[in-house]
Structures are given as C-alpha cells and as structure tokens.
Amino acid sequence: MTHHDSQAIGQRLTLCAALFAVAYAAQTVSPVMLFYTFDLRLSTTDLTLFFTVYAAGLMAAFLAGGPLSDRYGRKAIVAPSTGVLALTVVALLGAALWGKPMILAARFLQGLASGAVFTVGTVWLRELAGEVGARRASMLASGVMASGFAVGPFVSGILVQWLPWPRILSFLIALVLVSGAAAAVRTLPETVAGHGAARIRIGLPPGTAAGFLWFLAPCGLLVYTFTMLSLVAFPIQLGKAGFGQVYFILGLSAMLVQGFAAFAALQAFRLGPAGAGCLAGLCGAAGCALGYLAVQPGGWPWVIPASAAIGLANGLSLAAGVAVSDTLAPPDRRGALISMFYLVVYAGYSSPTALSLLWGRQTMERSGTLIALGVFALAVTAVLATGGRMAVRRHGARRAAPENG
C-alpha cells in the first residue's frame, strides 16, 4: 500500500468518524426530549413537535445544502455546519431553564446543521473514494450514520433512566464528539475543483423525475415513518400499558432500530436497490404488526423483534435510495438529487405530527395507528415492486446503451 493510498483511507475514516459523531448527537437527545415532555408537563403533541421542527431544519438543509455544495464545495458546507451543531447542543443544555420555545429553536437549528452534514458529507465521502469505490462508499455512509443513530439514544436512555443530571450528561458527551468532528473535517481536502455551476440549481435534475416519483419518493418514506414508532409511539404506549422504564426502552428500541439499519445498509449492496426497496417495505409492515403486540399490557418484549424489523426497513430503504440517487444524477447534480431524496426521507420523520393533525392529538397513543401504518407499508411495497422496479431497470438500460454503442 502506497503513502497516497494510506492517506486516502485515513481521509475517508476521518469523514466517517465525523458522520458518526453528528449522527450520535442528532439522536442522543431523543430520551431527553421525552424526559422534558414529562418534566415540563407538556403534551404528546409537543413531543412530536420536537421531532418535527428538527425535521423541518433537516429538510431546509437538504433542499439547499447539496446544491450549495455543488457550487461552493463540500468542505465549505460541512466544516461550518459542524461548528453550528456544537452551538445547538449548548443551547439544548439551557432548554430546561427556558422551556419549550428554546427546545423548538435549538432543535430546528440542530436539524439545519445536521442535515447539511448528512447530505453533503455522503457525497463528499463518495468523491473521496473515487469512481471505483463510489457505490460502496455511499452504502458505508448510510451504515456509519445508522451506527451513530443507534449508539446515541441507547447511551442517553441509560443516563436519563438511572443516572443523575438527566438533562446534562447526554449533551456533554454529544458536545465533545461534535467539537472533535468540527476540528477533524477541516483537515480534509476539497473534492469540488473550482466553482461549479454559475447558479444554484435546486430540484430534480433533468431525466430523473420518473425514477424519483416511482422509486426514490416511496423508498424515502420507508426510512423514518416506522422508525418514529420507536421514538414516540412505543415509549408512550408502553408507559400507558404499565411499563416503567420508558427512557431505557426508548434507547433500547432506537439502538435496535439503528443497529439493524446499519447492518441492512451494508447488506443492501448485495441485494441491489430494487430488491432492497421491496424488502424494506415488507420489513416495515412486519415491524408494525410486532409493535402492535409490544404495546399490549405485558407485551414489552415484543419491542425487540419489532425494532429489529423496523431497523431493517430503515437501512435497506435508505441505502437503496442513496445508491439510486448516485446513479440517476450527473456528477454536477449529485448533491441536488440526494438532497431531494433526503427531503422525502425526513418528511417521514415528521409523520407523528402529521398523523396527529389528521387523526387527533392522541393518535400516537393509540395502538390502532400501528396497524394503519402496516397497511401503508404494504401499499408502498406494491409501488416499489411495480413502477419502482421498472423505473430503475429503464434507467439502467439507458445508461448501458451509450456504453454499448
């Protein structure tokens, strides 16, 4: 192995570590948000809003972050965003003093900064790996972020459930990790040569509409719509059923979801995008059915297989969507298309609030919601198995034609 090869590997590992730290910080706050809901005597709807405003910040970052990085460079977006993220963690530390408004503001800014790192960092890692390793690097980015999403809430759930200073310890660990990531990414090289397009281009690149509509959009909805059950529905409904360790079960469920998501993201490479997307829908439906059993009185052990199935749905759908985004778009519009995909992904993150607005404030407290989401998963699977699979094959045939010609 040459010095250049060793240096390139070191750069990719550094960026992976930064993606892990940001993902850890993004989800380690989840048990604390549940604690704030009880401690400040807020409603379940308020809890869903803490996740929704975070998703709003993410979606704003996804909409503009990718195109801005196409224009100004990956490092120019990721480096300052990690610094802002460290400041939002500090703001969340003060949320107990300033209450709900501070939580909402800090969560929005956290989403804004995290979203820029997630979407642009994924493209940056892919470009650091070069054309030969691009697809595997995209899968690796999904797996690394899922690992951070897994470890963060599990550690935080233990700290909040059984250790003193439940408002402080989780955020201090996140602050150390994010501060380290902010310093590390500044050492990495830029991969965008000069300036890109003369103007910022937001939206779907030409020729990608069918693939987005039939594959990327439904696949994106599978990522977090069911994952949110582990962060909101499971702990709330288990508490109503008489289970006492709700902070720990939130952390355990989130860890299982994201742990299996990390495993699935790495395995999706073998299945191919179309197969991974369809299997993700089936796993989402299975997770909802098992979750219905989990929230019945005395049924909490079912959280384990339910979370595992939901995690498989998360990882398979995210990895499949990232891989298809990477192949659909031309090199100078990759950031824009993956931003549009992540926009749909985190629309699913807002699903608890959307469902509460449609079906009432107690929607996430009712076990029937799990059954309805299971039916939704089967419907999305049908779309991916028909129109989605055809769209992916059609694009593959178009790409092969010029090469053969």
mmCIF file of C-alpha atoms in Angstrom, residues 8 83 173 182 188 201 269 272 297 331 339 349 369 381 386 399:
data_model
loop_
_atom_site.group_PDB
_atom_site.id
_atom_site.type_symbol
_atom_site.label_atom_id
_atom_site.label_comp_id
_atom_site.label_asym_id
_atom_site.label_seq_id
_atom_site.Cartn_x
_atom_site.Cartn_y
_atom_site.Cartn_z
ATOM 1 C CA ALA A 8 -6.842 8.403 1.183
ATOM 2 C CA GLY A 83 -19.431 24.210 14.301
ATOM 3 C CA ILE A 173 -20.922 13.719 25.595
ATOM 4 C CA ALA A 182 -15.707 20.094 13.682
ATOM 5 C CA LEU A 188 -9.836 17.016 4.774
ATOM 6 C CA ARG A 201 -29.830 24.691 -9.055
ATOM 7 C CA PHE A 269 -25.233 -3.715 -1.690
ATOM 8 C CA GLY A 272 -29.385 -4.390 -5.345
ATOM 9 C CA PRO A 297 -50.144 -4.944 28.593
ATOM 10 C CA PRO A 331 -21.825 14.297 -11.423
ATOM 11 C CA SER A 339 -30.941 16.442 -1.238
ATOM 12 C CA TYR A 349 -39.594 11.889 10.364
ATOM 13 C CA THR A 369 -52.134 3.625 14.476
ATOM 14 C CA THR A 381 -44.081 -2.139 -1.277
ATOM 15 C CA THR A 386 -44.068 -2.468 -9.929
ATOM 16 C CA ARG A 399 -27.049 4.048 -19.242
#
